[in-house]
mmCIF file of C-alpha atoms in Angstrom:
data_model
loop_
_atom_site.group_PDB
_atom_site.id
_atom_site.type_symbol
_atom_site.label_atom_id
_atom_site.label_comp_id
_atom_site.label_asym_id
_atom_site.label_seq_id
_atom_site.Cartn_x
_atom_site.Cartn_y
_atom_site.Cartn_z
ATOM 1 C CA MET O 1 0.000 0.000 0.000
ATOM 2 C CA THR O 2 1.285 3.461 -0.887
ATOM 3 C CA ARG O 3 -0.164 6.901 -0.307
ATOM 4 C CA THR O 4 -0.389 9.248 -3.246
ATOM 5 C CA GLY O 5 -1.445 12.778 -2.308
ATOM 6 C CA CYS O 6 -4.909 12.536 -0.787
ATOM 7 C CA SER O 7 -5.452 8.907 -1.753
ATOM 8 C CA GLU O 8 -4.179 5.449 -0.889
ATOM 9 C CA ARG O 9 -3.224 2.896 -3.525
ATOM 10 C CA TRP O 10 -4.549 -0.603 -2.879
ATOM 11 C CA ALA O 11 -3.724 -3.310 -5.480
ATOM 12 C CA GLY O 12 -3.275 -0.718 -8.210
ATOM 13 C CA VAL O 13 -6.500 1.147 -7.425
ATOM 14 C CA ASP O 14 -6.560 4.693 -6.001
ATOM 15 C CA VAL O 15 -8.788 4.922 -2.928
ATOM 16 C CA PRO O 16 -9.560 8.364 -1.402
ATOM 17 C CA PHE O 17 -7.602 8.845 1.816
ATOM 18 C CA LEU O 18 -9.855 10.099 4.607
ATOM 19 C CA PRO O 19 -8.026 11.863 7.468
ATOM 20 C CA LEU O 20 -8.832 10.849 11.018
ATOM 21 C CA PRO O 21 -11.375 13.130 12.726
ATOM 22 C CA LEU O 22 -9.926 15.715 15.104
ATOM 23 C CA GLN O 23 -10.072 14.980 18.809
ATOM 24 C CA VAL O 24 -10.211 17.119 21.932
ATOM 25 C CA CYS O 25 -9.462 15.628 25.333
ATOM 26 C CA PHE O 26 -10.646 16.522 28.847
ATOM 27 C CA ILE O 27 -8.538 15.464 31.808
ATOM 28 C CA GLY O 28 -8.458 16.391 35.493
ATOM 29 C CA ARG O 29 -8.175 15.251 39.078
ATOM 30 C CA SER O 30 -10.943 13.054 40.478
ATOM 31 C CA ASN O 31 -13.907 15.158 41.658
ATOM 32 C CA VAL O 32 -12.784 18.229 39.691
ATOM 33 C CA GLY O 33 -16.202 18.435 38.005
ATOM 34 C CA LYS O 34 -15.133 17.070 34.625
ATOM 35 C CA SER O 35 -18.334 15.183 33.842
ATOM 36 C CA SER O 36 -20.496 18.141 34.857
ATOM 37 C CA LEU O 37 -18.505 20.515 32.671
ATOM 38 C CA ILE O 38 -18.630 18.185 29.665
ATOM 39 C CA ARG O 39 -22.407 17.886 30.056
ATOM 40 C CA ALA O 40 -22.740 21.669 30.205
ATOM 41 C CA LEU O 41 -20.406 22.275 27.263
ATOM 42 C CA PHE O 42 -22.059 19.719 25.016
ATOM 43 C CA SER O 43 -25.654 20.140 26.176
ATOM 44 C CA LEU O 44 -26.615 20.839 22.565
ATOM 45 C CA ALA O 45 -25.016 17.586 21.365
ATOM 46 C CA PRO O 46 -27.357 14.734 22.395
ATOM 47 C CA GLU O 47 -24.837 12.099 21.292
ATOM 48 C CA VAL O 48 -22.546 13.118 24.180
ATOM 49 C CA GLU O 49 -24.068 11.202 27.090
ATOM 50 C CA VAL O 50 -21.792 11.690 30.085
ATOM 51 C CA ARG O 51 -22.999 10.350 33.399
ATOM 52 C CA VAL O 52 -22.438 12.577 36.429
ATOM 53 C CA SER O 53 -21.756 10.591 39.604
ATOM 54 C CA LYS O 54 -21.627 11.770 43.217
ATOM 55 C CA THR O 55 -18.757 9.334 43.751
ATOM 56 C CA PRO O 56 -15.302 10.709 42.787
ATOM 57 C CA GLY O 57 -13.384 8.654 40.243
ATOM 58 C CA HIS O 58 -16.461 7.250 38.495
ATOM 59 C CA THR O 59 -14.727 7.333 35.091
ATOM 60 C CA LYS O 60 -12.295 4.406 34.992
ATOM 61 C CA LYS O 61 -11.500 4.279 31.285
ATOM 62 C CA MET O 62 -11.255 6.585 28.309
ATOM 63 C CA ASN O 63 -14.635 7.373 26.761
ATOM 64 C CA PHE O 64 -14.964 8.567 23.167
ATOM 65 C CA PHE O 65 -17.946 10.606 21.930
ATOM 66 C CA LYS O 66 -18.511 11.794 18.367
ATOM 67 C CA VAL O 67 -19.715 15.381 18.341
ATOM 68 C CA GLY O 68 -21.744 15.314 15.152
ATOM 69 C CA LYS O 69 -19.487 15.070 12.128
ATOM 70 C CA TYR O 70 -17.111 17.681 13.494
ATOM 71 C CA PHE O 71 -14.753 16.078 16.014
ATOM 72 C CA THR O 72 -14.424 13.444 18.739
ATOM 73 C CA LEU O 73 -14.508 14.226 22.454
ATOM 74 C CA VAL O 74 -12.272 12.113 24.692
ATOM 75 C CA ASP O 75 -13.242 11.894 28.380
ATOM 76 C CA MET O 76 -10.227 10.732 30.419
ATOM 77 C CA PRO O 77 -10.439 8.995 33.805
ATOM 78 C CA GLY O 78 -9.628 11.215 36.771
ATOM 79 C CA TYR O 79 -6.180 11.086 38.338
ATOM 80 C CA GLY O 80 -5.199 11.326 42.000
ATOM 81 C CA TYR O 81 -6.525 9.289 44.913
ATOM 82 C CA HIS O 82 -9.367 7.626 42.963
ATOM 83 C CA ALA O 83 -7.426 7.061 39.726
ATOM 84 C CA PRO O 84 -7.499 3.610 38.097
ATOM 85 C CA GLN O 85 -4.282 1.638 38.627
ATOM 86 C CA ASP O 86 -3.353 1.764 34.939
ATOM 87 C CA PHE O 87 -4.000 5.500 34.595
ATOM 88 C CA VAL O 88 -0.447 6.538 33.636
ATOM 89 C CA GLU O 89 0.072 3.675 31.165
ATOM 90 C CA MET O 90 -3.336 4.212 29.553
ATOM 91 C CA VAL O 91 -3.031 7.982 29.192
ATOM 92 C CA GLU O 92 0.626 7.965 28.138
ATOM 93 C CA ALA O 93 -0.107 5.451 25.381
ATOM 94 C CA TYR O 94 -2.950 7.635 24.117
ATOM 95 C CA LEU O 95 -0.937 10.873 24.190
ATOM 96 C CA GLN O 96 2.044 9.295 22.429
ATOM 97 C CA GLU O 97 0.040 7.726 19.612
ATOM 98 C CA ARG O 98 -2.779 10.209 18.974
ATOM 99 C CA ARG O 99 -1.594 12.490 16.168
ATOM 100 C CA ASN O 100 -5.082 13.889 15.544
ATOM 101 C CA LEU O 101 -5.436 15.267 19.102
ATOM 102 C CA LYS O 102 -6.025 18.971 18.559
ATOM 103 C CA ARG O 103 -6.173 20.264 22.142
ATOM 104 C CA THR O 104 -6.274 18.910 25.690
ATOM 105 C CA PHE O 105 -8.268 20.683 28.393
ATOM 106 C CA LEU O 106 -6.731 20.280 31.848
ATOM 107 C CA LEU O 107 -9.299 20.942 34.574
ATOM 108 C CA VAL O 108 -8.269 22.441 37.926
ATOM 109 C CA ASP O 109 -10.570 22.833 40.935
ATOM 110 C CA GLY O 110 -11.273 26.538 41.472
ATOM 111 C CA VAL O 111 -11.699 26.087 45.232
ATOM 112 C CA VAL O 112 -8.352 24.393 45.979
ATOM 113 C CA GLY O 113 -6.297 25.554 43.002
ATOM 114 C CA LEU O 114 -3.398 23.736 41.401
ATOM 115 C CA GLN O 115 -2.408 20.633 43.404
ATOM 116 C CA LYS O 116 0.718 18.450 43.347
ATOM 117 C CA THR O 117 -1.303 15.676 41.709
ATOM 118 C CA ASP O 118 -2.028 18.033 38.782
ATOM 119 C CA ASN O 119 1.676 17.850 37.968
ATOM 120 C CA ILE O 120 1.046 14.291 36.754
ATOM 121 C CA ALA O 121 -0.988 15.616 33.849
ATOM 122 C CA VAL O 122 1.174 18.699 33.292
ATOM 123 C CA GLU O 123 4.383 16.637 33.099
ATOM 124 C CA MET O 124 2.869 14.161 30.617
ATOM 125 C CA LEU O 125 1.485 16.904 28.376
ATOM 126 C CA GLU O 126 4.776 18.794 28.438
ATOM 127 C CA GLU O 127 6.841 15.644 27.836
ATOM 128 C CA PHE O 128 4.881 14.682 24.718
ATOM 129 C CA GLY O 129 4.514 18.240 23.428
ATOM 130 C CA ILE O 130 0.715 18.212 23.615
ATOM 131 C CA PRO O 131 -0.905 21.671 23.354
ATOM 132 C CA TYR O 132 -3.256 22.178 26.290
ATOM 133 C CA VAL O 133 -5.443 24.684 28.096
ATOM 134 C CA MET O 134 -6.101 25.043 31.824
ATOM 135 C CA VAL O 135 -9.730 25.383 32.899
ATOM 136 C CA LEU O 136 -10.629 26.472 36.440
ATOM 137 C CA THR O 137 -13.853 24.707 37.482
ATOM 138 C CA LYS O 138 -16.388 25.230 40.303
ATOM 139 C CA ILE O 139 -15.814 28.985 40.444
ATOM 140 C CA ASP O 140 -19.289 29.400 41.976
ATOM 141 C CA ARG O 141 -18.024 27.639 45.127
ATOM 142 C CA ALA O 142 -14.936 29.806 45.650
ATOM 143 C CA SER O 143 -14.884 33.210 47.325
ATOM 144 C CA ARG O 144 -13.557 36.093 45.242
ATOM 145 C CA GLY O 145 -10.376 36.255 47.294
ATOM 146 C CA VAL O 146 -9.651 32.533 46.943
ATOM 147 C CA LEU O 147 -10.485 32.614 43.250
ATOM 148 C CA LEU O 148 -8.159 35.551 42.605
ATOM 149 C CA LYS O 149 -5.353 33.856 44.560
ATOM 150 C CA ASN O 150 -5.725 30.638 42.564
ATOM 151 C CA VAL O 151 -5.901 32.464 39.230
ATOM 152 C CA LEU O 152 -2.715 34.433 39.965
ATOM 153 C CA GLU O 153 -0.865 31.318 41.154
ATOM 154 C CA ILE O 154 -1.867 29.334 38.066
ATOM 155 C CA GLN O 155 -0.898 32.160 35.721
ATOM 156 C CA GLU O 156 2.520 32.353 37.399
ATOM 157 C CA PHE O 157 2.893 28.564 37.202
ATOM 158 C CA VAL O 158 2.027 28.538 33.484
ATOM 159 C CA LYS O 159 4.485 31.350 32.775
ATOM 160 C CA GLU O 160 7.370 29.786 34.705
ATOM 161 C CA ASN O 161 6.906 26.047 34.199
ATOM 162 C CA THR O 162 5.151 25.288 30.910
ATOM 163 C CA GLN O 163 5.866 25.358 27.200
ATOM 164 C CA GLY O 164 2.686 23.993 25.650
ATOM 165 C CA CYS O 165 0.007 25.589 27.824
ATOM 166 C CA PHE O 166 -2.271 28.217 26.290
ATOM 167 C CA PRO O 167 -1.659 31.490 28.210
ATOM 168 C CA GLN O 168 -5.369 32.231 28.720
ATOM 169 C CA LEU O 169 -6.999 30.537 31.738
ATOM 170 C CA PHE O 170 -10.712 29.735 31.362
ATOM 171 C CA LEU O 171 -12.945 30.145 34.453
ATOM 172 C CA VAL O 172 -16.178 28.130 34.434
ATOM 173 C CA SER O 173 -19.108 27.049 36.572
ATOM 174 C CA SER O 174 -21.226 24.143 35.376
ATOM 175 C CA VAL O 175 -23.906 25.107 37.918
ATOM 176 C CA GLU O 176 -24.304 28.768 36.969
ATOM 177 C CA PHE O 177 -23.097 28.221 33.372
ATOM 178 C CA SER O 178 -20.529 31.003 33.843
ATOM 179 C CA GLY O 179 -17.776 30.916 31.211
ATOM 180 C CA VAL O 180 -19.245 27.842 29.515
ATOM 181 C CA HIS O 181 -20.255 29.636 26.310
ATOM 182 C CA LEU O 182 -16.798 31.186 25.910
ATOM 183 C CA LEU O 183 -15.097 27.822 26.428
ATOM 184 C CA ARG O 184 -17.527 26.219 23.981
ATOM 185 C CA CYS O 185 -16.556 28.833 21.385
ATOM 186 C CA PHE O 186 -12.881 28.114 22.023
ATOM 187 C CA VAL O 187 -13.438 24.376 21.459
ATOM 188 C CA ALA O 188 -15.205 25.230 18.211
ATOM 189 C CA HIS O 189 -12.302 27.502 17.262
ATOM 190 C CA VAL O 190 -9.508 24.969 17.820
ATOM 191 C CA THR O 191 -11.440 22.302 15.896
ATOM 192 C CA GLY O 192 -12.050 24.659 12.969
ATOM 193 C CA ASN O 193 -15.793 24.876 13.518
ATOM 194 C CA LEU O 194 -16.127 28.528 14.522
ATOM 195 C CA PRO O 195 -17.049 30.659 11.494
ATOM 196 C CA THR O 196 -14.959 33.788 11.179
ATOM 197 C CA VAL O 197 -16.703 37.124 10.816
ATOM 198 C CA GLU O 198 -14.963 39.609 8.554
ATOM 199 C CA ALA O 199 -15.023 43.230 9.620
ATOM 200 C CA SER O 200 -16.921 45.349 7.101
#
Protein backbone atom coordinates (compact mmCIF):
# COMPACT_ATOMS: atom_id res chain seq x y z
CA MET A 1 0.00 0.00 0.00
CA THR A 2 1.28 3.46 -0.89
CA ARG A 3 -0.16 6.90 -0.31
CA THR A 4 -0.39 9.25 -3.25
CA GLY A 5 -1.45 12.78 -2.31
CA CYS A 6 -4.91 12.54 -0.79
CA SER A 7 -5.45 8.91 -1.75
CA GLU A 8 -4.18 5.45 -0.89
CA ARG A 9 -3.22 2.90 -3.53
CA TRP A 10 -4.55 -0.60 -2.88
CA ALA A 11 -3.72 -3.31 -5.48
CA GLY A 12 -3.28 -0.72 -8.21
CA VAL A 13 -6.50 1.15 -7.42
CA ASP A 14 -6.56 4.69 -6.00
CA VAL A 15 -8.79 4.92 -2.93
CA PRO A 16 -9.56 8.36 -1.40
CA PHE A 17 -7.60 8.84 1.82
CA LEU A 18 -9.85 10.10 4.61
CA PRO A 19 -8.03 11.86 7.47
CA LEU A 20 -8.83 10.85 11.02
CA PRO A 21 -11.37 13.13 12.73
CA LEU A 22 -9.93 15.71 15.10
CA GLN A 23 -10.07 14.98 18.81
CA VAL A 24 -10.21 17.12 21.93
CA CYS A 25 -9.46 15.63 25.33
CA PHE A 26 -10.65 16.52 28.85
CA ILE A 27 -8.54 15.46 31.81
CA GLY A 28 -8.46 16.39 35.49
CA ARG A 29 -8.17 15.25 39.08
CA SER A 30 -10.94 13.05 40.48
CA ASN A 31 -13.91 15.16 41.66
CA VAL A 32 -12.78 18.23 39.69
CA GLY A 33 -16.20 18.44 38.01
CA LYS A 34 -15.13 17.07 34.62
CA SER A 35 -18.33 15.18 33.84
CA SER A 36 -20.50 18.14 34.86
CA LEU A 37 -18.50 20.51 32.67
CA ILE A 38 -18.63 18.19 29.66
CA ARG A 39 -22.41 17.89 30.06
CA ALA A 40 -22.74 21.67 30.20
CA LEU A 41 -20.41 22.27 27.26
CA PHE A 42 -22.06 19.72 25.02
CA SER A 43 -25.65 20.14 26.18
CA LEU A 44 -26.62 20.84 22.56
CA ALA A 45 -25.02 17.59 21.36
CA PRO A 46 -27.36 14.73 22.40
CA GLU A 47 -24.84 12.10 21.29
CA VAL A 48 -22.55 13.12 24.18
CA GLU A 49 -24.07 11.20 27.09
CA VAL A 50 -21.79 11.69 30.08
CA ARG A 51 -23.00 10.35 33.40
CA VAL A 52 -22.44 12.58 36.43
CA SER A 53 -21.76 10.59 39.60
CA LYS A 54 -21.63 11.77 43.22
CA THR A 55 -18.76 9.33 43.75
CA PRO A 56 -15.30 10.71 42.79
CA GLY A 57 -13.38 8.65 40.24
CA HIS A 58 -16.46 7.25 38.50
CA THR A 59 -14.73 7.33 35.09
CA LYS A 60 -12.29 4.41 34.99
CA LYS A 61 -11.50 4.28 31.29
CA MET A 62 -11.25 6.58 28.31
CA ASN A 63 -14.63 7.37 26.76
CA PHE A 64 -14.96 8.57 23.17
CA PHE A 65 -17.95 10.61 21.93
CA LYS A 66 -18.51 11.79 18.37
CA VAL A 67 -19.72 15.38 18.34
CA GLY A 68 -21.74 15.31 15.15
CA LYS A 69 -19.49 15.07 12.13
CA TYR A 70 -17.11 17.68 13.49
CA PHE A 71 -14.75 16.08 16.01
CA THR A 72 -14.42 13.44 18.74
CA LEU A 73 -14.51 14.23 22.45
CA VAL A 74 -12.27 12.11 24.69
CA ASP A 75 -13.24 11.89 28.38
CA MET A 76 -10.23 10.73 30.42
CA PRO A 77 -10.44 9.00 33.80
CA GLY A 78 -9.63 11.21 36.77
CA TYR A 79 -6.18 11.09 38.34
CA GLY A 80 -5.20 11.33 42.00
CA TYR A 81 -6.52 9.29 44.91
CA HIS A 82 -9.37 7.63 42.96
CA ALA A 83 -7.43 7.06 39.73
CA PRO A 84 -7.50 3.61 38.10
CA GLN A 85 -4.28 1.64 38.63
CA ASP A 86 -3.35 1.76 34.94
CA PHE A 87 -4.00 5.50 34.59
CA VAL A 88 -0.45 6.54 33.64
CA GLU A 89 0.07 3.67 31.16
CA MET A 90 -3.34 4.21 29.55
CA VAL A 91 -3.03 7.98 29.19
CA GLU A 92 0.63 7.96 28.14
CA ALA A 93 -0.11 5.45 25.38
CA TYR A 94 -2.95 7.64 24.12
CA LEU A 95 -0.94 10.87 24.19
CA GLN A 96 2.04 9.29 22.43
CA GLU A 97 0.04 7.73 19.61
CA ARG A 98 -2.78 10.21 18.97
CA ARG A 99 -1.59 12.49 16.17
CA ASN A 100 -5.08 13.89 15.54
CA LEU A 101 -5.44 15.27 19.10
CA LYS A 102 -6.02 18.97 18.56
CA ARG A 103 -6.17 20.26 22.14
CA THR A 104 -6.27 18.91 25.69
CA PHE A 105 -8.27 20.68 28.39
CA LEU A 106 -6.73 20.28 31.85
CA LEU A 107 -9.30 20.94 34.57
CA VAL A 108 -8.27 22.44 37.93
CA ASP A 109 -10.57 22.83 40.94
CA GLY A 110 -11.27 26.54 41.47
CA VAL A 111 -11.70 26.09 45.23
CA VAL A 112 -8.35 24.39 45.98
CA GLY A 113 -6.30 25.55 43.00
CA LEU A 114 -3.40 23.74 41.40
CA GLN A 115 -2.41 20.63 43.40
CA LYS A 116 0.72 18.45 43.35
CA THR A 117 -1.30 15.68 41.71
CA ASP A 118 -2.03 18.03 38.78
CA ASN A 119 1.68 17.85 37.97
CA ILE A 120 1.05 14.29 36.75
CA ALA A 121 -0.99 15.62 33.85
CA VAL A 122 1.17 18.70 33.29
CA GLU A 123 4.38 16.64 33.10
CA MET A 124 2.87 14.16 30.62
CA LEU A 125 1.48 16.90 28.38
CA GLU A 126 4.78 18.79 28.44
CA GLU A 127 6.84 15.64 27.84
CA PHE A 128 4.88 14.68 24.72
CA GLY A 129 4.51 18.24 23.43
CA ILE A 130 0.71 18.21 23.61
CA PRO A 131 -0.91 21.67 23.35
CA TYR A 132 -3.26 22.18 26.29
CA VAL A 133 -5.44 24.68 28.10
CA MET A 134 -6.10 25.04 31.82
CA VAL A 135 -9.73 25.38 32.90
CA LEU A 136 -10.63 26.47 36.44
CA THR A 137 -13.85 24.71 37.48
CA LYS A 138 -16.39 25.23 40.30
CA ILE A 139 -15.81 28.98 40.44
CA ASP A 140 -19.29 29.40 41.98
CA ARG A 141 -18.02 27.64 45.13
CA ALA A 142 -14.94 29.81 45.65
CA SER A 143 -14.88 33.21 47.32
CA ARG A 144 -13.56 36.09 45.24
CA GLY A 145 -10.38 36.26 47.29
CA VAL A 146 -9.65 32.53 46.94
CA LEU A 147 -10.48 32.61 43.25
CA LEU A 148 -8.16 35.55 42.61
CA LYS A 149 -5.35 33.86 44.56
CA ASN A 150 -5.73 30.64 42.56
CA VAL A 151 -5.90 32.46 39.23
CA LEU A 152 -2.72 34.43 39.96
CA GLU A 153 -0.86 31.32 41.15
CA ILE A 154 -1.87 29.33 38.07
CA GLN A 155 -0.90 32.16 35.72
CA GLU A 156 2.52 32.35 37.40
CA PHE A 157 2.89 28.56 37.20
CA VAL A 158 2.03 28.54 33.48
CA LYS A 159 4.49 31.35 32.78
CA GLU A 160 7.37 29.79 34.71
CA ASN A 161 6.91 26.05 34.20
CA THR A 162 5.15 25.29 30.91
CA GLN A 163 5.87 25.36 27.20
CA GLY A 164 2.69 23.99 25.65
CA CYS A 165 0.01 25.59 27.82
CA PHE A 166 -2.27 28.22 26.29
CA PRO A 167 -1.66 31.49 28.21
CA GLN A 168 -5.37 32.23 28.72
CA LEU A 169 -7.00 30.54 31.74
CA PHE A 170 -10.71 29.73 31.36
CA LEU A 171 -12.95 30.15 34.45
CA VAL A 172 -16.18 28.13 34.43
CA SER A 173 -19.11 27.05 36.57
CA SER A 174 -21.23 24.14 35.38
CA VAL A 175 -23.91 25.11 37.92
CA GLU A 176 -24.30 28.77 36.97
CA PHE A 177 -23.10 28.22 33.37
CA SER A 178 -20.53 31.00 33.84
CA GLY A 179 -17.78 30.92 31.21
CA VAL A 180 -19.24 27.84 29.52
CA HIS A 181 -20.26 29.64 26.31
CA LEU A 182 -16.80 31.19 25.91
CA LEU A 183 -15.10 27.82 26.43
CA ARG A 184 -17.53 26.22 23.98
CA CYS A 185 -16.56 28.83 21.38
CA PHE A 186 -12.88 28.11 22.02
CA VAL A 187 -13.44 24.38 21.46
CA ALA A 188 -15.20 25.23 18.21
CA HIS A 189 -12.30 27.50 17.26
CA VAL A 190 -9.51 24.97 17.82
CA THR A 191 -11.44 22.30 15.90
CA GLY A 192 -12.05 24.66 12.97
CA ASN A 193 -15.79 24.88 13.52
CA LEU A 194 -16.13 28.53 14.52
CA PRO A 195 -17.05 30.66 11.49
CA THR A 196 -14.96 33.79 11.18
CA VAL A 197 -16.70 37.12 10.82
CA GLU A 198 -14.96 39.61 8.55
CA ALA A 199 -15.02 43.23 9.62
CA SER A 200 -16.92 45.35 7.10
